[in-house]
Short mmCIF file of C-alpha atoms in Angstrom, two decimals:
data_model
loop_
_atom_site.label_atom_id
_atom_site.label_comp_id
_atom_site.label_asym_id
_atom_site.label_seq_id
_atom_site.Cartn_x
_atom_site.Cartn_y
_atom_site.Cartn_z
CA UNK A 103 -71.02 32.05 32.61
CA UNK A 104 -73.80 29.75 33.10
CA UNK A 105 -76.70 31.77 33.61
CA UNK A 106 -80.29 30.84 32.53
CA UNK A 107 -79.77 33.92 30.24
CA UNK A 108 -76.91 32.88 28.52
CA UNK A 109 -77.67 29.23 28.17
CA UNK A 110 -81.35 30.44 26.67
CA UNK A 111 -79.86 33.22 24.50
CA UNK A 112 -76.87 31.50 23.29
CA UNK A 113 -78.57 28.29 22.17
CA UNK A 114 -81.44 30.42 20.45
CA UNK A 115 -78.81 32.22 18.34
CA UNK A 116 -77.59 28.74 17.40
CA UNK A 117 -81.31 27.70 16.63
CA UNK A 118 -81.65 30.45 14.88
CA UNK A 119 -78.49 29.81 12.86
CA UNK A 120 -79.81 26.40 11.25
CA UNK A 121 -83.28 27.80 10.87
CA UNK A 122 -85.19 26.48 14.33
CA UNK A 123 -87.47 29.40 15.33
CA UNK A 124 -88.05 27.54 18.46
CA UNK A 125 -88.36 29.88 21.50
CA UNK A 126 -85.56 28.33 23.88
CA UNK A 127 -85.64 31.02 26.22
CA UNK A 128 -88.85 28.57 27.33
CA UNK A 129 -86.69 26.03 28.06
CA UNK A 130 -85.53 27.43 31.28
CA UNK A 131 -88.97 27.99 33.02
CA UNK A 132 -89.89 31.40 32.70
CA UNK A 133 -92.51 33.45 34.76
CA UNK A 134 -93.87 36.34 32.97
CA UNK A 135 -95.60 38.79 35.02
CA UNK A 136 -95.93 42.09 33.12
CA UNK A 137 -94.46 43.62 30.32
CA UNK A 138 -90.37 43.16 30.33
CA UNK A 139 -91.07 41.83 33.75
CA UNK A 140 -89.97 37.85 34.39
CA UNK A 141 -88.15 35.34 36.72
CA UNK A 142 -86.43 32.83 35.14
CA UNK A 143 -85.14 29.53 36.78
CA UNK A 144 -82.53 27.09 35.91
CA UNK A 145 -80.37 24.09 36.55
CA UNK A 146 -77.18 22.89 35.68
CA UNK A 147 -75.51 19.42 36.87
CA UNK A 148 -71.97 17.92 35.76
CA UNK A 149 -71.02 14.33 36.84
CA UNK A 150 -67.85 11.82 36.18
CA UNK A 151 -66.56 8.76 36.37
CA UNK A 152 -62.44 8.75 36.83
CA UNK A 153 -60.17 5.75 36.86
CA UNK A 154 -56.75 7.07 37.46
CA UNK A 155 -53.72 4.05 36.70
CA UNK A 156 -52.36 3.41 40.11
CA UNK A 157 -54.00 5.88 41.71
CA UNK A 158 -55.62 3.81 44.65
CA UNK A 159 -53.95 4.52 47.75
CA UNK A 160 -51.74 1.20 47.30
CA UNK A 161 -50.03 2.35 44.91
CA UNK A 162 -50.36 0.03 41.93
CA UNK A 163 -54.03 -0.06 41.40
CA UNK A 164 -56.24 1.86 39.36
CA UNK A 165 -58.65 4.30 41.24
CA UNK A 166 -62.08 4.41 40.95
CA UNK A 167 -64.32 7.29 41.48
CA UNK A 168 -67.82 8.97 41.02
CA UNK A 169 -67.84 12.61 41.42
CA UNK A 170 -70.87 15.24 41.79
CA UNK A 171 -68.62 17.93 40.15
CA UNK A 172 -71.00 20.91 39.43
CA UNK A 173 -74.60 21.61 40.27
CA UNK A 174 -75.72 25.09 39.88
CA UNK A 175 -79.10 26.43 40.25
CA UNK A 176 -79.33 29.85 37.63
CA UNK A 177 -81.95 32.65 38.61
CA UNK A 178 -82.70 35.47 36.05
CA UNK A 179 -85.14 38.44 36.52
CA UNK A 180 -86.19 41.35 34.72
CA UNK A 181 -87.55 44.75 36.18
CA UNK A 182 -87.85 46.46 32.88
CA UNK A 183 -86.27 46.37 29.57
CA UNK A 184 -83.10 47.85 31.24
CA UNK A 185 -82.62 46.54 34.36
CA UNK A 186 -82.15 43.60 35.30
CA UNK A 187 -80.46 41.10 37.43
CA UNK A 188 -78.84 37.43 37.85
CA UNK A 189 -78.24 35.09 40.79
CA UNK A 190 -76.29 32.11 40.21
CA UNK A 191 -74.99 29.42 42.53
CA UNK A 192 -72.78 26.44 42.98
CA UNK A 193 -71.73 23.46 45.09
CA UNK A 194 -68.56 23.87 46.79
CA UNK A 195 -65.74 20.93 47.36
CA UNK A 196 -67.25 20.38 51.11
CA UNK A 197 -70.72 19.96 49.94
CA UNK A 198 -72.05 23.45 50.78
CA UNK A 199 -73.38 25.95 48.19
CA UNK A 200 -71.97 28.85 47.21
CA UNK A 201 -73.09 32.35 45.31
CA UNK A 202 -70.58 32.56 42.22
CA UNK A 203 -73.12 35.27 40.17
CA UNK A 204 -74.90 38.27 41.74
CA UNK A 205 -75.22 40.88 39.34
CA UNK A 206 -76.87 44.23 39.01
CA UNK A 207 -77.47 44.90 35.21
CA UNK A 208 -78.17 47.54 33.65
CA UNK A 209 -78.63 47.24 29.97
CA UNK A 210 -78.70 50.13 28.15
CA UNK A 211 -78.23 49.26 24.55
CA UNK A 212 -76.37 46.67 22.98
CA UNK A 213 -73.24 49.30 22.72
CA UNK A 214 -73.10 49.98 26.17
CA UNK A 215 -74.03 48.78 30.25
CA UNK A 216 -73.15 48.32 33.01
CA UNK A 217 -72.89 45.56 35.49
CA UNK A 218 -71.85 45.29 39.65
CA UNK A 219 -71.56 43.01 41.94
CA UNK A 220 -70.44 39.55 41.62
CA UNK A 221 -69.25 38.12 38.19
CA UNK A 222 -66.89 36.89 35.75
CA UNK A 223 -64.37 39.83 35.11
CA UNK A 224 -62.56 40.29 31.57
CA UNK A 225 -60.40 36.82 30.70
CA UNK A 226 -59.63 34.50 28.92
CA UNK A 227 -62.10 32.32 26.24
CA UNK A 228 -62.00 29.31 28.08
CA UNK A 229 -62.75 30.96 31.32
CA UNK A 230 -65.28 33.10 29.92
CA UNK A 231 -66.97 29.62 27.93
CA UNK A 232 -66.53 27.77 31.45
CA UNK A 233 -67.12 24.08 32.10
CA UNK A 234 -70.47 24.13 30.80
CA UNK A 235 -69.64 25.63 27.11
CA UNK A 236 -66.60 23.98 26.48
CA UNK A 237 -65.76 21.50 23.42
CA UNK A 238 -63.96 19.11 25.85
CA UNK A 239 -65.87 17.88 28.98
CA UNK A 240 -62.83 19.01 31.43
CA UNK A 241 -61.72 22.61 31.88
CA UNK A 242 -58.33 23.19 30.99
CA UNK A 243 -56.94 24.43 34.46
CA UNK A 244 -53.36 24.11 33.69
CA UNK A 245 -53.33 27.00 31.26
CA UNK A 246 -56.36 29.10 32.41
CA UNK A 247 -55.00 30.54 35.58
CA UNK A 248 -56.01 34.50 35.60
CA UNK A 249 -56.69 34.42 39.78
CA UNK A 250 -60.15 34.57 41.18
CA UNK A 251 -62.31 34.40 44.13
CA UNK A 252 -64.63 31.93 43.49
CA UNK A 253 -64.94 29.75 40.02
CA UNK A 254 -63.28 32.27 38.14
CA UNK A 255 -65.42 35.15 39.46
CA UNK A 256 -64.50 38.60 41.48
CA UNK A 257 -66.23 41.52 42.88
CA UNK A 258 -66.68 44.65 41.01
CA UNK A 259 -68.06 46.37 38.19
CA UNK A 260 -67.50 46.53 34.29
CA UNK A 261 -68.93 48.22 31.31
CA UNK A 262 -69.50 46.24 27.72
CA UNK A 263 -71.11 46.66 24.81
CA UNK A 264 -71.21 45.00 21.04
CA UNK A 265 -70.29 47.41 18.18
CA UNK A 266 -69.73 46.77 15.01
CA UNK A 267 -72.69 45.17 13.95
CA UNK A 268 -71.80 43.06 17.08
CA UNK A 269 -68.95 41.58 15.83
CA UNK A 270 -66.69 43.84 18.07
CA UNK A 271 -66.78 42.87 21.82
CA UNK A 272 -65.23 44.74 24.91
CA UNK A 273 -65.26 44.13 28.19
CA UNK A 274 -63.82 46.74 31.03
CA UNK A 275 -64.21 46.39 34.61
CA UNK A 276 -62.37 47.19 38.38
CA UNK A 277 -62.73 44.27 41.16
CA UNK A 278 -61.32 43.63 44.24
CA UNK A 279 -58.57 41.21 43.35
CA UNK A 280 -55.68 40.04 45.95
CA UNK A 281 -56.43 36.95 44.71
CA UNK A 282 -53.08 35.24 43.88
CA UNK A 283 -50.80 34.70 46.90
CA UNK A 284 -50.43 32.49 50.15
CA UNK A 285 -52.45 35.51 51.59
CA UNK A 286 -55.36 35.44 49.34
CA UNK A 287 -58.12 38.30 50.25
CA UNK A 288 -56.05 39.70 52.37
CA UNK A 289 -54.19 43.24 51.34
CA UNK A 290 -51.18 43.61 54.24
CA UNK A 291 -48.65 46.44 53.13
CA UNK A 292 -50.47 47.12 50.01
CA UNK A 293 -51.17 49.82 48.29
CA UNK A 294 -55.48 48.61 47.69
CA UNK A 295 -55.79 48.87 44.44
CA UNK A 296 -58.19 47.57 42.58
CA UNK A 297 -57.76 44.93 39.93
CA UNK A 298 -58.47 46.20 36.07
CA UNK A 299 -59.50 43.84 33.78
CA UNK A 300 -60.05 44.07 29.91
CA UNK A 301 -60.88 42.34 26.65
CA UNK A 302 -61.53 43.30 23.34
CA UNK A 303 -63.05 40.60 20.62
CA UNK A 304 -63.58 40.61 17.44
CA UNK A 305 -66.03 37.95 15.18
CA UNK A 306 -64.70 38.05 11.52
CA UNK A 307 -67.88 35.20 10.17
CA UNK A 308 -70.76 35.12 13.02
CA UNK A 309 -71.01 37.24 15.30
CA UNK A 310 -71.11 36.19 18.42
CA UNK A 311 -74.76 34.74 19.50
CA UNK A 312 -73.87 34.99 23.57
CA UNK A 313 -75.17 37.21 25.60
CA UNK A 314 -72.46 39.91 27.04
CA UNK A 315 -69.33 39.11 26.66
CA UNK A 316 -69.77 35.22 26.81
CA UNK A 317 -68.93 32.84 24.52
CA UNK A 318 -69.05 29.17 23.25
CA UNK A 319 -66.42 27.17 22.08
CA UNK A 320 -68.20 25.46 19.33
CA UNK A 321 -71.67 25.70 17.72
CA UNK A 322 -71.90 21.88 16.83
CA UNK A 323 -72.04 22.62 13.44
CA UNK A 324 -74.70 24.98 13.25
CA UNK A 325 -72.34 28.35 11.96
CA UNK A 326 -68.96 29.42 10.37
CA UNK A 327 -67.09 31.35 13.14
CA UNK A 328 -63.66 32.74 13.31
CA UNK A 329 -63.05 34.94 16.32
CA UNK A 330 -60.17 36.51 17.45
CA UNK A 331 -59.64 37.85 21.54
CA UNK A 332 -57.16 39.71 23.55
CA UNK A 333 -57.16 39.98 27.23
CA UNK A 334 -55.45 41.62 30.02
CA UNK A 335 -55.96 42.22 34.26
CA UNK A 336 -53.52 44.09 36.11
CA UNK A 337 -53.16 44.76 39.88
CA UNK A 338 -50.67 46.92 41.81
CA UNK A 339 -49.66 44.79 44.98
CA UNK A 340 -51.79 41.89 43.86
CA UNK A 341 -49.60 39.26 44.62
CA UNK A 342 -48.94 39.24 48.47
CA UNK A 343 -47.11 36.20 50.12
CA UNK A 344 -46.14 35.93 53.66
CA UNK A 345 -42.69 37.53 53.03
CA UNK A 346 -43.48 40.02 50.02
CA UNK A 347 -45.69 41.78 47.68
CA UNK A 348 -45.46 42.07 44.21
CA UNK A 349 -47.58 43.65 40.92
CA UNK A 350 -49.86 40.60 39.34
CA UNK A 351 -49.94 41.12 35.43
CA UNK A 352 -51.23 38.28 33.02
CA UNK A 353 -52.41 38.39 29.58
CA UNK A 354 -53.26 35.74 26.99
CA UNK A 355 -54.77 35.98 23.29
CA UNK A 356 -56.82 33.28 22.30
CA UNK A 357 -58.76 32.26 19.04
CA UNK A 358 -61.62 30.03 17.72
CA UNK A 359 -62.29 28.87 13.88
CA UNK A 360 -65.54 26.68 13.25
CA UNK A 361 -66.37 25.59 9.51
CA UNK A 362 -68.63 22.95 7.81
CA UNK A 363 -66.67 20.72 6.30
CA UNK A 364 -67.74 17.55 4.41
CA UNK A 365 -70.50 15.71 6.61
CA UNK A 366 -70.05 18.50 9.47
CA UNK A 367 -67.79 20.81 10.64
CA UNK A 368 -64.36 21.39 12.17
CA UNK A 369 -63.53 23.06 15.39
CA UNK A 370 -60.06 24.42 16.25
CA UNK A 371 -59.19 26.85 19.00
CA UNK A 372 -55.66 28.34 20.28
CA UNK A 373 -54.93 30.34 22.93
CA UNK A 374 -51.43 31.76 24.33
CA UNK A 375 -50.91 32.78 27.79
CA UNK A 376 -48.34 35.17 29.70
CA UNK A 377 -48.88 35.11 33.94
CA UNK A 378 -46.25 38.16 36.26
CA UNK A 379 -46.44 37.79 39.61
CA UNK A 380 -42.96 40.12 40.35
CA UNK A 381 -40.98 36.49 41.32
CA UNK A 382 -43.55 36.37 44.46
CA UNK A 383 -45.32 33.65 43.35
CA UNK A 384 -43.12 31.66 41.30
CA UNK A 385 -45.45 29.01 40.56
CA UNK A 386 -47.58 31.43 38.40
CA UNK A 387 -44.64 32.98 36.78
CA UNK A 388 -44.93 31.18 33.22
CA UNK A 389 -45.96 31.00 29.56
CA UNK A 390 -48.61 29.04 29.03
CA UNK A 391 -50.08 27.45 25.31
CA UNK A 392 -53.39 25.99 24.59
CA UNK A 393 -54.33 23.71 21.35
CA UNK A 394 -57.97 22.09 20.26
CA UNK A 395 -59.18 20.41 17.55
CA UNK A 396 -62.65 19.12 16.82
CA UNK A 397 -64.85 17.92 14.35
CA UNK A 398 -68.48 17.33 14.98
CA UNK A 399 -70.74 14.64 12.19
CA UNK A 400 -74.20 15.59 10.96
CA UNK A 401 -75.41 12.72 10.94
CA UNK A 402 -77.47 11.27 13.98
CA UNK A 403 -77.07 8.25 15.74
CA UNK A 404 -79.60 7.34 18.04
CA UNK A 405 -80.56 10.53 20.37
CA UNK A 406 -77.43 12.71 19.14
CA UNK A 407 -74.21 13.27 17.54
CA UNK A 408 -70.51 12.09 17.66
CA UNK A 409 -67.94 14.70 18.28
CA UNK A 410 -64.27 13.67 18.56
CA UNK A 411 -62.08 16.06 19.29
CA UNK A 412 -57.86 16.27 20.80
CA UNK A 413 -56.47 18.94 23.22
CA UNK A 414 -52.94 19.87 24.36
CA UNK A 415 -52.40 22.16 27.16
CA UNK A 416 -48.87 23.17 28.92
CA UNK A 417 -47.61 25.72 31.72
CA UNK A 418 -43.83 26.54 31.64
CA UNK A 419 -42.71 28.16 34.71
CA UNK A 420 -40.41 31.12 34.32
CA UNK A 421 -38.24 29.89 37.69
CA UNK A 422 -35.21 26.97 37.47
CA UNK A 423 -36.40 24.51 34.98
CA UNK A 424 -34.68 21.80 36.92
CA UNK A 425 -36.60 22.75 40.04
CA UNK A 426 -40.07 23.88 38.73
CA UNK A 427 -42.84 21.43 37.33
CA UNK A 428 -43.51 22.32 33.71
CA UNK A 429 -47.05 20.37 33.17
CA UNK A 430 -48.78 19.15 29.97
CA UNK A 431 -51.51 17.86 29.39
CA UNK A 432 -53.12 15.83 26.51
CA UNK A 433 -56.94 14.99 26.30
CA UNK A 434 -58.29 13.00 23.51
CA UNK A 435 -62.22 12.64 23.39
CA UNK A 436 -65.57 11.78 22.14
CA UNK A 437 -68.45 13.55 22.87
CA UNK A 438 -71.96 12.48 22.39
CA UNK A 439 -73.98 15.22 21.75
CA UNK A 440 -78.02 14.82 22.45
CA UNK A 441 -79.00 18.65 22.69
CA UNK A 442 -75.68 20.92 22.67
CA UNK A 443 -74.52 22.18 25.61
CA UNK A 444 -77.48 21.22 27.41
CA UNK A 445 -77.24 17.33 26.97
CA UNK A 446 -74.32 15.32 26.23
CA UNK A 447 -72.04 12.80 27.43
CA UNK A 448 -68.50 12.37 27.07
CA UNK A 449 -65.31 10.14 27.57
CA UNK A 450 -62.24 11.13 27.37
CA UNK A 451 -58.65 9.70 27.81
CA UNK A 452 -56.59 12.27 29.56
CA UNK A 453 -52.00 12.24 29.87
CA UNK A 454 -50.97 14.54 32.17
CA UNK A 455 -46.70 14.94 32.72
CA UNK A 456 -44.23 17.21 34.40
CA UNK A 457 -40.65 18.05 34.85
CA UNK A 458 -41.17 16.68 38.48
CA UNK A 459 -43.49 13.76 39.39
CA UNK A 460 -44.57 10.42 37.48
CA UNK A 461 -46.81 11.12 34.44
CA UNK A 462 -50.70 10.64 34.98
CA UNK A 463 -53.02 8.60 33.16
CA UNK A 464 -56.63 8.81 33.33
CA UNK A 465 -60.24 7.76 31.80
CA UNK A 466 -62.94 9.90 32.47
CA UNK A 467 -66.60 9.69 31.46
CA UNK A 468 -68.83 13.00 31.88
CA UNK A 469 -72.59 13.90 31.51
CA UNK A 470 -74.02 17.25 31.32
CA UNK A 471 -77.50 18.18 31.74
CA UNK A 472 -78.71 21.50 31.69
CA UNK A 473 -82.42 22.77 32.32
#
């Protein structure tokens, strides 16, 4: 999701949307070296501050903690004006880095091509927006579960194209899968199939400005956008525990509506959420219902913009209610918006509760930077 490409391409359409004719793909330091030939390089870092009520390890004081969450170097390169290729990494929870993007592209037209290798397969909105193109600063984890193998990404190969005038989207692709389970990678006593993954969207106002099948969950103001998306992966044996094996299914729908309104615009997004695992992995068996609502003010204050906004998340669990842990969650923020997605900080007040456990209460406050 976070590739120099997108961040360059997706901002420009949004420049291009309130009239800037400002060449962002710049922004990302690009090295031109013959024609439809380039390297481009860019970075990505996420940081918070959490206080957690009495979450110090006595108990009944408030915890206290800085986090390096994300940094991710992005790599782009061009061959020619059809192939191409992207190289993406990340830090990992032990301090290491990790490759989450290695694609092969080859770009056809904007109706059809084909990518391999290591990528985001067909999903949901938020997953396909990721923590760097979301409204709220946090990603919304309790809802967004389809299974991966690293930061929502899998290896295969898909096929997508924009029709439509672009306003129609899909997204098609086989990967390796086996990712939900106590057995994770592995495929015992299965029959290896591969994971199929697809999405269809559709862009009723704006079409979207993303490159691919990518996508923003707000334009801070600068279109109208009502999008609708459907999404589906499937995998025969792709649910393997120590004891059994089972067919994953899961399947959400998901929208986004962006209008000016008054001194800026309103944001609202929705997305509903259906998870199979054949009873082997009962805590992914559920329904699962996502609500935002935002509303970002023209006017500037200092270096940027205020954006409030409210978010409700919650997982039901398909076992024994009186056994499972239902979770919600409730985030209200305030972002501070200095240069979209590439600069802006954020607090946010965040309720989490379930059927089993105490409820948790945090404050959080996030800065973005992207280069």
């Amino acid at each position: 999701m976070k590739q120099t490409l997108r961040k360059s391409a997706l901002l420009a359409a949004v420049a291009s949307t309130i009239g800037m004719a400002a060449p962002l793909a710049q922004a990302a330091g690009t090295i031109t070296f013959g024609e439809d030939k380039s390297v481009s390089v860019g970075l990505g870092i996420r940081s918070t501050f959490t206080s957690t009520e009495d979450g110090a390890t006595n108990g009944s004081s408030n915890s206290n903690d800085f986090a390096l969450d994300s940094v991710r170097l992005y790599m782009n390169a061009s061959l020619n004006k059809y192939i191409k290729g992207t190289f993406n990494t990340e830090k990992k929870a032990d301090e290491s880095i990790g490759v989450i993007d290695a694609i092969a592209q080859f770009e056809f037209m904007p109706e059809f091509n084909i990518w391999a290798g290591r990528m985001l397969p067909a999903s949901d909105r938020s997953n396909l927006n990721g923590p760097y193109y979301l409204l709220p600063f946090s990603y919304p984890g309790i809802v967004s579960r389809y299974p991966s193998r690293t930061t929502g990404r899998d290896d295969g190969a898909a096929v997508w194209g924009k029709l439509l005038d672009s306003r129609l989207i899909y997204n098609l692709g086989a990967f390796e899968g086996h990712n939900v389970g106590t057995r994770v990678g592995t495929t015992p006593g299965t029959s290896d199939q591969p994971l199929v993954a697809a999405r269809l969207q559709y862009d009723f106002w704006t079409p979207n400005g993303a490159p691919a099948f990518y996508t923003g969950s707000t334009t801070f103001g600068a279109a109208d956008v009502l999008s609708v998306g459907v999404a589906a992966q499937y995998q025969k044996d792709g649910a393997v525990s120590a004891t059994s094996t089972g067919d994953y299914t899961g399947w959400n729908l998901d929208g986004l509506m962006e209008k000016k309104a008054g001194p800026g615009a309103v944001t609202a997004e929705g997305a509903y959420y259906k998870y199979d695992t054949d009873g082997v992995i009962k805590s992914e068996d559920g329904t699962a219902y996502l609500l935002g609502l935002g509303y970002i003010f023209n006017e500037v204050f200092g270096w940027g913009r205020f954006q409030p906004h409210v978010r409700y998340q919650k997982f039901d669990r398909d076992d024994n209610p009186v056994l499972a842990a239902d979770k919600k969650q409730y985030d209200f923020g305030l972002n501070y918006v200095i240069d979209g997605f590439n600069a802006k900080l954020a607090a946010t007040y965040s309720k989490v509760e379930q059927t089993t456990g105490k409820e948790v209460d945090k404050f959080i406050v996030g800065v973005q930077l992207q280069f």
